[in-house]
Structure formats: C-alpha cells, structure tokens
Coordinates of C-alpha atoms in Angstrom, one line a residue:
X952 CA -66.0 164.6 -42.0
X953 CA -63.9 163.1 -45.1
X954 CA -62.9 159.4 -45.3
X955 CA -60.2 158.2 -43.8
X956 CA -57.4 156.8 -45.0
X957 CA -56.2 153.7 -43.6
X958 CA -52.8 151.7 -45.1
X959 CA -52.6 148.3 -45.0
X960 CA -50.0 147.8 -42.7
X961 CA -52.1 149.9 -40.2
X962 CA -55.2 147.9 -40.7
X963 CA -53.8 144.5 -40.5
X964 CA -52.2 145.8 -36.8
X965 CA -56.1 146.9 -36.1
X966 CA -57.2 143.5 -37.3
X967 CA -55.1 141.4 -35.3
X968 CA -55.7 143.7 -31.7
X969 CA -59.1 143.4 -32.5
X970 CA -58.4 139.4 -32.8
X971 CA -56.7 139.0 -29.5
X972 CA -58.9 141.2 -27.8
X973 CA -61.5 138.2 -29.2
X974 CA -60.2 135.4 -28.1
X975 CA -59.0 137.6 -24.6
X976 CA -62.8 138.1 -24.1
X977 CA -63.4 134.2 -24.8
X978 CA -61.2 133.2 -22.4
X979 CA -63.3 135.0 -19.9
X980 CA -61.2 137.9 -19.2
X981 CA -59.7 140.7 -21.6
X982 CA -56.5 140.6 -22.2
X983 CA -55.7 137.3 -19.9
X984 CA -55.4 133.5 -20.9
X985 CA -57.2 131.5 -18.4
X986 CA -56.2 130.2 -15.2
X987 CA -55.5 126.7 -14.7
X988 CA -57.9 125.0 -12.1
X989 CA -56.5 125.0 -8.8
X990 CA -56.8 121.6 -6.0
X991 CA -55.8 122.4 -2.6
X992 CA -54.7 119.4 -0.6
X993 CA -53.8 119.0 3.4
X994 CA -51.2 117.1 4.1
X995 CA -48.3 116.3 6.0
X996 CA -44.9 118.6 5.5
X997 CA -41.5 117.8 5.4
X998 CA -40.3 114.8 3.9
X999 CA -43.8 113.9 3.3
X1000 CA -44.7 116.5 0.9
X1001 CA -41.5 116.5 -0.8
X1002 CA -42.0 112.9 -1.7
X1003 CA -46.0 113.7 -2.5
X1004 CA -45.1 116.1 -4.8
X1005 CA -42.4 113.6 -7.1
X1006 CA -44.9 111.2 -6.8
X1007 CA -47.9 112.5 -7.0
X1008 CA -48.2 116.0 -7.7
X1009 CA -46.2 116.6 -10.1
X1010 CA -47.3 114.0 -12.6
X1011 CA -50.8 114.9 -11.6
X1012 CA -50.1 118.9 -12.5
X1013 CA -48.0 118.0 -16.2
X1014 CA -51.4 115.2 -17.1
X1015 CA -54.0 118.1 -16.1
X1016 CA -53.1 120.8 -16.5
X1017 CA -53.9 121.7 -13.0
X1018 CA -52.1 123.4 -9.9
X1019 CA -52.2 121.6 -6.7
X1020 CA -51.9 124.1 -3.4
X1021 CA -50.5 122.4 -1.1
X1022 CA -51.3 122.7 3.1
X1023 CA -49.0 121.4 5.1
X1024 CA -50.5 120.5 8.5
X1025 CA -50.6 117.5 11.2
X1026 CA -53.3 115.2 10.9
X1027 CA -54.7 116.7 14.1
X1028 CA -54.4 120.5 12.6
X1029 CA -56.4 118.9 9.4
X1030 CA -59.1 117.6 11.5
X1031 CA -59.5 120.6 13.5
X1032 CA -59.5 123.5 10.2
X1033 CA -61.8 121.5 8.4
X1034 CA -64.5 120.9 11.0
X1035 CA -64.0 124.6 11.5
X1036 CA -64.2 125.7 8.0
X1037 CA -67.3 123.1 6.8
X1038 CA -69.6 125.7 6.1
X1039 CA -67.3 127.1 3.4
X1040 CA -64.5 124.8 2.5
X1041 CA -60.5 125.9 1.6
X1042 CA -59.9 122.7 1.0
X1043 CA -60.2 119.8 -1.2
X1044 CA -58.6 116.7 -0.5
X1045 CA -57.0 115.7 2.8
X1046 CA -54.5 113.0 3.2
X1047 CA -54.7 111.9 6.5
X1048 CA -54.2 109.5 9.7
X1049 CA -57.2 107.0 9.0
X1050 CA -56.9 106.8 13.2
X1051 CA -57.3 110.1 13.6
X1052 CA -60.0 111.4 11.6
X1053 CA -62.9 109.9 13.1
X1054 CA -63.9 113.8 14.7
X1055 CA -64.3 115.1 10.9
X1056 CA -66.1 112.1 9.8
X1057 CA -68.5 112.4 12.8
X1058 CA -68.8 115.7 11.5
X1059 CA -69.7 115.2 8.1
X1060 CA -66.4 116.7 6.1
X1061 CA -65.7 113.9 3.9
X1062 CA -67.4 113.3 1.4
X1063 CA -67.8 109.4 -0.2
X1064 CA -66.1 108.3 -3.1
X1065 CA -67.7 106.8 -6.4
X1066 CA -65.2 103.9 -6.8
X1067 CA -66.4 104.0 -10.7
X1068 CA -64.6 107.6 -11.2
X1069 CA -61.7 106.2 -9.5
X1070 CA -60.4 103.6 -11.6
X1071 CA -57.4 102.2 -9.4
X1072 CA -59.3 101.6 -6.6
X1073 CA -60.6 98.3 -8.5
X1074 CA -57.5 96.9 -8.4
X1075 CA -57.0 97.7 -4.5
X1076 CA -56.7 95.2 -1.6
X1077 CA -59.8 94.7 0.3
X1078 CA -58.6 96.1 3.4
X1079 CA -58.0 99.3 1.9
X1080 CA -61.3 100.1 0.7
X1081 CA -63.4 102.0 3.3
X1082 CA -67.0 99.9 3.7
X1083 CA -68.8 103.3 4.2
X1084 CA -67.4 104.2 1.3
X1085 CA -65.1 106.9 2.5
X1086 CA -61.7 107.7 0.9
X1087 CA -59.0 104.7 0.3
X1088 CA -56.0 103.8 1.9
X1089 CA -53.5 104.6 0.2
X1090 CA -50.5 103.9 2.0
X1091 CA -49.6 102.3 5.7
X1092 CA -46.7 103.0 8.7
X1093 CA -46.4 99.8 10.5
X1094 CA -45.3 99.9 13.8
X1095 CA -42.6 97.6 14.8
X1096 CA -39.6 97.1 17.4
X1097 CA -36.3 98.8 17.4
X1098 CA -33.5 98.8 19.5
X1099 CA -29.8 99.7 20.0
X1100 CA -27.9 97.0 18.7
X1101 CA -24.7 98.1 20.8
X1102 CA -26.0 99.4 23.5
X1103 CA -29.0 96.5 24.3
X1104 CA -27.0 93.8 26.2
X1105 CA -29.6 91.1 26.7
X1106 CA -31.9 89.1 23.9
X1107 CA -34.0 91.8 21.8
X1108 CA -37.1 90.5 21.7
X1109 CA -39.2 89.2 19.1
X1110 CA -42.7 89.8 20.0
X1111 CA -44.8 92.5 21.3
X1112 CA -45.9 89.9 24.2
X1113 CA -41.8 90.0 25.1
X1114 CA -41.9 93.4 25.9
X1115 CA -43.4 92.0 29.2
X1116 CA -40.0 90.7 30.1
X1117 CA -37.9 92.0 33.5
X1118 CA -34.9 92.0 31.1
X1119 CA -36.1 94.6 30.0
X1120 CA -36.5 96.9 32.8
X1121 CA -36.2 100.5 32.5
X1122 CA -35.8 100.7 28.7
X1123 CA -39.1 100.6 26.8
X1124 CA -40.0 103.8 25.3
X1125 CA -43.1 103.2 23.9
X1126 CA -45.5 106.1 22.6
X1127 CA -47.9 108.1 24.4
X1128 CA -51.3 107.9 24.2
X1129 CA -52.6 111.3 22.0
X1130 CA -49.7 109.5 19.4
X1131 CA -51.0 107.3 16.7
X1132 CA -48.5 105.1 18.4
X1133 CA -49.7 105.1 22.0
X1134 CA -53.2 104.0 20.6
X1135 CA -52.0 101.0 18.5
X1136 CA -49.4 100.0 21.8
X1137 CA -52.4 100.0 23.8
X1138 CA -54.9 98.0 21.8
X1139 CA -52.1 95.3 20.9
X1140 CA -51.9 95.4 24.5
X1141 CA -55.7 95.2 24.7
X1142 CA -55.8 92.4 22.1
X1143 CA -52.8 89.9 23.9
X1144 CA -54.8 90.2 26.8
X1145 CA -58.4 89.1 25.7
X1146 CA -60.0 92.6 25.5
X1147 CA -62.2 93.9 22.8
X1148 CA -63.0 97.1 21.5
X1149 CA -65.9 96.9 24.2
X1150 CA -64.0 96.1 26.6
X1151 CA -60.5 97.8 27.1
X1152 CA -59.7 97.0 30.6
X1153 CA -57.4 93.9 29.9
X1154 CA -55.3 96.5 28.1
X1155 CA -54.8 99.2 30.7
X1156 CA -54.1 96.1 33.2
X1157 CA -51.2 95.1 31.0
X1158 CA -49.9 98.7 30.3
X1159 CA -50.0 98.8 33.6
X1160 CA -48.1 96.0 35.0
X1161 CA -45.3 97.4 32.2
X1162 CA -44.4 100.3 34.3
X1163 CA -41.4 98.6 35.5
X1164 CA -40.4 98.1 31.9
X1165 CA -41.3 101.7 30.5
X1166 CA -38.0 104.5 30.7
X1167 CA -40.6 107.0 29.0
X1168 CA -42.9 107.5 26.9
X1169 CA -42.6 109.8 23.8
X1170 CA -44.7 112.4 22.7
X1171 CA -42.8 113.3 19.4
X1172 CA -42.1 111.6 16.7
X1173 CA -38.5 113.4 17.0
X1174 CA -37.3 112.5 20.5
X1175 CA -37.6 108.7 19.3
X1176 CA -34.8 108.6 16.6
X1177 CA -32.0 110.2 19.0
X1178 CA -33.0 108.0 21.4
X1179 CA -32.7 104.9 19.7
X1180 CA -29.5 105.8 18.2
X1181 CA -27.6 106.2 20.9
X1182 CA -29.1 105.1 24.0
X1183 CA -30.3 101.7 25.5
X1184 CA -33.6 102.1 24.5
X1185 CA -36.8 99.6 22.8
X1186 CA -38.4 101.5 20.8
X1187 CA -42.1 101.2 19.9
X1188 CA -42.2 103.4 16.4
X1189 CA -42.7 103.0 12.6
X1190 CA -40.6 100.9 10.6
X1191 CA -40.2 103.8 8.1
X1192 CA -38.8 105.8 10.8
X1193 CA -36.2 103.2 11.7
X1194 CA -35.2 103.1 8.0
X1195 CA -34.1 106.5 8.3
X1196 CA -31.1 105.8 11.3
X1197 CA -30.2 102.5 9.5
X1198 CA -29.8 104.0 6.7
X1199 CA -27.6 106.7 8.2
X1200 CA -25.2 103.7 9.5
X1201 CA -27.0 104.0 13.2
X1202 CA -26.7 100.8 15.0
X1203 CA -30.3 100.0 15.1
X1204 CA -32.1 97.0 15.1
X1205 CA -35.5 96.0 14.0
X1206 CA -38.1 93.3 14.6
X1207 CA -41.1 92.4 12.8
X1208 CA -43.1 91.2 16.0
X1209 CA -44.0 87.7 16.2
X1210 CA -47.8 89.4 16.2
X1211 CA -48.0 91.0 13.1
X1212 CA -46.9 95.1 12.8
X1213 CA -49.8 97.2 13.4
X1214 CA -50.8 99.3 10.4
X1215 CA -51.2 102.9 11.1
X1216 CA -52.7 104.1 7.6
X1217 CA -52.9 107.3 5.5
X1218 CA -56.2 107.7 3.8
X1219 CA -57.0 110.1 0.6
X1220 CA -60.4 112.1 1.6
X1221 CA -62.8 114.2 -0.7
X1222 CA -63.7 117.1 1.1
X1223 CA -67.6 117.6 1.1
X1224 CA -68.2 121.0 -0.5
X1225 CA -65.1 121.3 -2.9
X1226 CA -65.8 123.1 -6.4
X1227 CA -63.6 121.0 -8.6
X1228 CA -64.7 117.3 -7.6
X1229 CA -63.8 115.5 -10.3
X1230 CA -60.6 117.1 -10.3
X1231 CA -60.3 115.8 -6.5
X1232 CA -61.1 112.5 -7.7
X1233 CA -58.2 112.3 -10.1
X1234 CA -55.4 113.1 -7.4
X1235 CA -57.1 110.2 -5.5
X1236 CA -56.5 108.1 -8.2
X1237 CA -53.6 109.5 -9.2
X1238 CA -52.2 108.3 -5.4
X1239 CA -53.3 105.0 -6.7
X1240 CA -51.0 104.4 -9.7
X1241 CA -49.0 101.3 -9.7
X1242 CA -46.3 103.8 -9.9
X1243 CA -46.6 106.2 -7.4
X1244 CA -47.8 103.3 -4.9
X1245 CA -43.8 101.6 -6.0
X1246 CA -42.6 105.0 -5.4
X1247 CA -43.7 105.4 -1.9
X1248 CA -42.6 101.9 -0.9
X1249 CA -39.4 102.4 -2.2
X1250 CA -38.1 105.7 -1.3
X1251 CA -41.0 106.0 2.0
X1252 CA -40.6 102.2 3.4
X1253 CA -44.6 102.6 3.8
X1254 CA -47.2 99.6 2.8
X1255 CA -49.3 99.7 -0.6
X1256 CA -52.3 98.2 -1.7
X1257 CA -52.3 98.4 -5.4
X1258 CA -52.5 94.6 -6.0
X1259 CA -50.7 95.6 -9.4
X1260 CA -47.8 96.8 -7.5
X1261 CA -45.0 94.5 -7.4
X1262 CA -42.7 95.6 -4.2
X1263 CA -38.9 94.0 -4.7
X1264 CA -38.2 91.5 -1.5
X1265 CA -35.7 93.7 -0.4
X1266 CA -38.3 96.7 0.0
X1267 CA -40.5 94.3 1.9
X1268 CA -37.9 93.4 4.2
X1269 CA -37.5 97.5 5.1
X1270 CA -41.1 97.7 5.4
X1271 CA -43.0 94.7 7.4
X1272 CA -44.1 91.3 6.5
X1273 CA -47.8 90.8 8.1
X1274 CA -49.6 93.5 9.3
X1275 CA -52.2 93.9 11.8
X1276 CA -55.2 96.4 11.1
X1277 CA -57.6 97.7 13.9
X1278 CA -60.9 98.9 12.7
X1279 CA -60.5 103.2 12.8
X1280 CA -64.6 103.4 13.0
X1281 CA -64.3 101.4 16.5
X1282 CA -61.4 103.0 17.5
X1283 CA -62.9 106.9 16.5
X1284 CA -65.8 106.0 18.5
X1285 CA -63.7 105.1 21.8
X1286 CA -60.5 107.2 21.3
X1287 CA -61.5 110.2 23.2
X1288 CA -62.8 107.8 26.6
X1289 CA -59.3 105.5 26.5
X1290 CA -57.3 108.7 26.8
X1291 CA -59.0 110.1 29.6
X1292 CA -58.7 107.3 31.2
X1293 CA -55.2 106.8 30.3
X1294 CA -54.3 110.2 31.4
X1295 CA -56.4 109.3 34.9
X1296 CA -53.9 105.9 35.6
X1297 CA -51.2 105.6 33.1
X1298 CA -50.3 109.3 33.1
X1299 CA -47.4 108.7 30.7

C-alpha cells in the first residue's frame, strides 16, 4: 500500500478529535466532562426548603461547585429511612428535630462532627454545640402563646403557669403528645410543678387537672393556624407559625410566657457512611454563616446562634426573647415511656 496523502486541513480536524478524545478520557469518561459531586440532604419541605435552598443551597452549589439533592421528609420519616437504610446510606446530611432524633442516634446514624473542619461553629453559642459531639444547632422554633385577639374576651395570659386559670375554660388547644409541641407542653408542665426528668408525675398531674381548660388538642401543625384565626382559641404553637397569620392581618395575639419560650431546635447531622464527607461538612458550615443564620431569622422568625449574627430588635420581637432549652438526650431516653403513658390517662 502507497502513502497516503493527508492535507492540512484534514490533519489538524484529526489532531484536535484526537485532543478532546484526551482530555474526554482524563476526565474519566470518553466523550463526557465530569460530573459535579452530588450531597443529598433530608429535610423538611415546603416553605422550609424553599427558604434552605436561598439561603443555603444555593450559595453552597455557586461556591462548590456541587449539587445538593434534596429529600423532603418529616423529621419522623428521616429518622425512620435512615435507621432503615444504615447499612448502605442514600443520604448525607439530615436537618432535623433535635427532639426527635434520639431513635437514630441510639442507632448509630450520625456521625460526630470535627468542630476544626467546621469553622463557624467556633463562633456558636454554647448551647448549640452538641457535648457528644453530634451535629450543631442551627436554628430554633420557640414555642409561645397565641390567641384570638377578637374573639378572647377575658385577660390573655402571660405565663404558661396562667394557662391553669378557669377563665379559661374550654379554649386551650395545646399540642398532642407524638408533636414536638405536646412534649415541650408537658415537661414545662413537668418543670412548674417540681418534676424532673426522673420523675414526670408532677407533670401528668398538672396536664391533668387542665382538662377543664383543654377544647382539644392538635395533632397537625395545620389545624392550629385556622383555629387561631378565627375562633376562641389559646394556642400553644411556634412563634414562627404565629408570624405567618399576623402577618396576613389575622387578629392574633402573641405572648412571650413569663417562663421563658421553649426552644424546639433543628440540628444539621453528618450521616455515618456518606462518601463525600468533607463535602457534608461544608453545607454544615455553610448553615452556619452569619448570613444565612440573618436570613433565617429574618424571613423564618426562628432563633440563631451565630454569636456574629446581629438580629435587628424588631426581628427579636417576632421571634422570642428568653428561651428555655430541655436537654434532647434526657428527653430521647424517656420520650417513648411518657407517651404511652400519656396515651394510657391523657388520651388527647
């Protein structure tokens, strides 16, 4: 066979396949560019995760390059998949109710996080670092008092311990027990009535004797905003969730209990087992930011702990103004014993 003739043209088209084809193939895979690393979080849908992902995720994805799956689920349904799925886990990070995840720490899902590859947890508040090392707060409801200002025709109150009143028969609506809210009512209960974590029967008495007092209890977050809205109701429920009907022009009312509001906080978790850890330890800190943490106080009416942060008084006045924490180890270990027995004589 005779040379072959090759012009220029065609051998500078040659070249440059031959080229791409090389840096394809160093890429990892012919022909492709390579895929951005992938985080999957669990967390909460719905307004939640839109507000995450202007925060959070969206800064997080232009600085990293990265893409962030999010799973939308209920604190519960993030407890229950990951226990389920711990042998092989889908998941990376979990934001979650710190009161409800004892189960998956028991089980040994979360992993602990090096505070050193985290850099904004240095300049967190002491009560939003975990002391086993778990994952950070990094946010908190609060639950307060609301009420009907038009409808409620005697003196709102101004303390959890009013709540005891007769005047106010037949309109409490506080939350039920499998509700983040039902557990905090109760061990406020528990706590103005001398009990301990040990020792929970002063707190049962007192729910108790507030049957008289008690229209309902609520089991969804969604049957308290109607309620309060438009009915004669005291509300038990997160000032956040307040927010929302005042905000719409509802006439609702809201009190900062004499007490303190009790902190129901949202906790950022490394899953044990995830592939990309150090990726999962730069969303964590990303939730950290002194920006994002302004972010979610303004537009979410939640707590922060970045002592950086500086919340405007008028955001503080949406939010609480002291907060009460319970410790979530004592009350994982108990949970599952106060609502049997809640279900056995407070059946609400």
């Amino acid at each position: 066979m005779g040379p072959v003739t090759i012009t220029r043209r065609r051998f500078l088209e040659r070249g440059g396949g031959v080229a791409a084809a090389a840096v394809a193939a160093a890429c990892g895979a012919p022909g492709r560019l390579p895929s951005p690393p992938t985080l999957r979080v669990m967390l909460n849908g719905g307004i939640y995760e839109e507000l995450a992902r202007r925060l959070v995720i969206e800064p997080f994805e232009r600085e990293t390059g990265a893409h962030v799956v999010v799973v939308p689920a209920s604190a519960a349904q993030i407890v229950t998949r990951l226990i389920a799925e711990q042998s092989a886990p889908s998941v990376d990070v979990a934001i979650i109710d710190q009161l409800v995840m004892g189960p998956a720490v028991d089980a040994g899902v979360f992993d602990t996080v090096d505070a050193a590859r985290v850099p904004n947890m240095r300049d967190l508040a002491p009560a939003a670092v975990d002391r086993r090392g778990y994952g950070p707060i990094v946010h908190s409801h609060n639950l307060v008092i609301g009420y009907n200002t038009k409808r409620l025709s005697v003196e709102p109150p101004s303390s959890w311990a009013d709540l005891w009143d007769p005047r106010f028969k037949q309109t409490l609506v506080p939350g039920a027990i499998e509700l983040t809210p039902g557990i905090l009512f109760l061990l406020q209960a528990n706590a103005l009535n001398g009990g301990s974590y040990e020792n929970a029967d002063p707190g049962f008495a007192a729910v108790a004797r507030l049957a008289p007092n008690v229209r309902k209890y609520f089991h969804s977050i969604g049957e308290v905003r109607p309620l309060v809205s438009r009915e004669n109701v005291v509300v038990a429920i997160s000032s956040n969730m307040l927010q929302v009907e005042i905000a719409q022009g509802s006439p609702v009312g809201m009190v900062f209990p004499a007490e303190g509001c009790l902190a129901s906080p949202a906790v950022a978790q490394i899953v044990r087992g995830t592939k990309v850890r150090a990726l999962a330890e730069q969303f964590v800190d990303s939730y950290l930011r002194p920006e994002a943490q302004l972010g979610w106080a303004q537009d979410y009416n939640v707590s922060v702990f970045n002592t950086k942060v500086v919340v405007p008084d008028h955001v503080k006045a949406r939010i609480a103004d002291r907060v009460v924490f319970f410790d979530a180890n004592e009350v994982a270990r108990r949970r599952g014993a106060w609502v049997d027995r809640w279900m056995r004589e407070i059946k609400g």
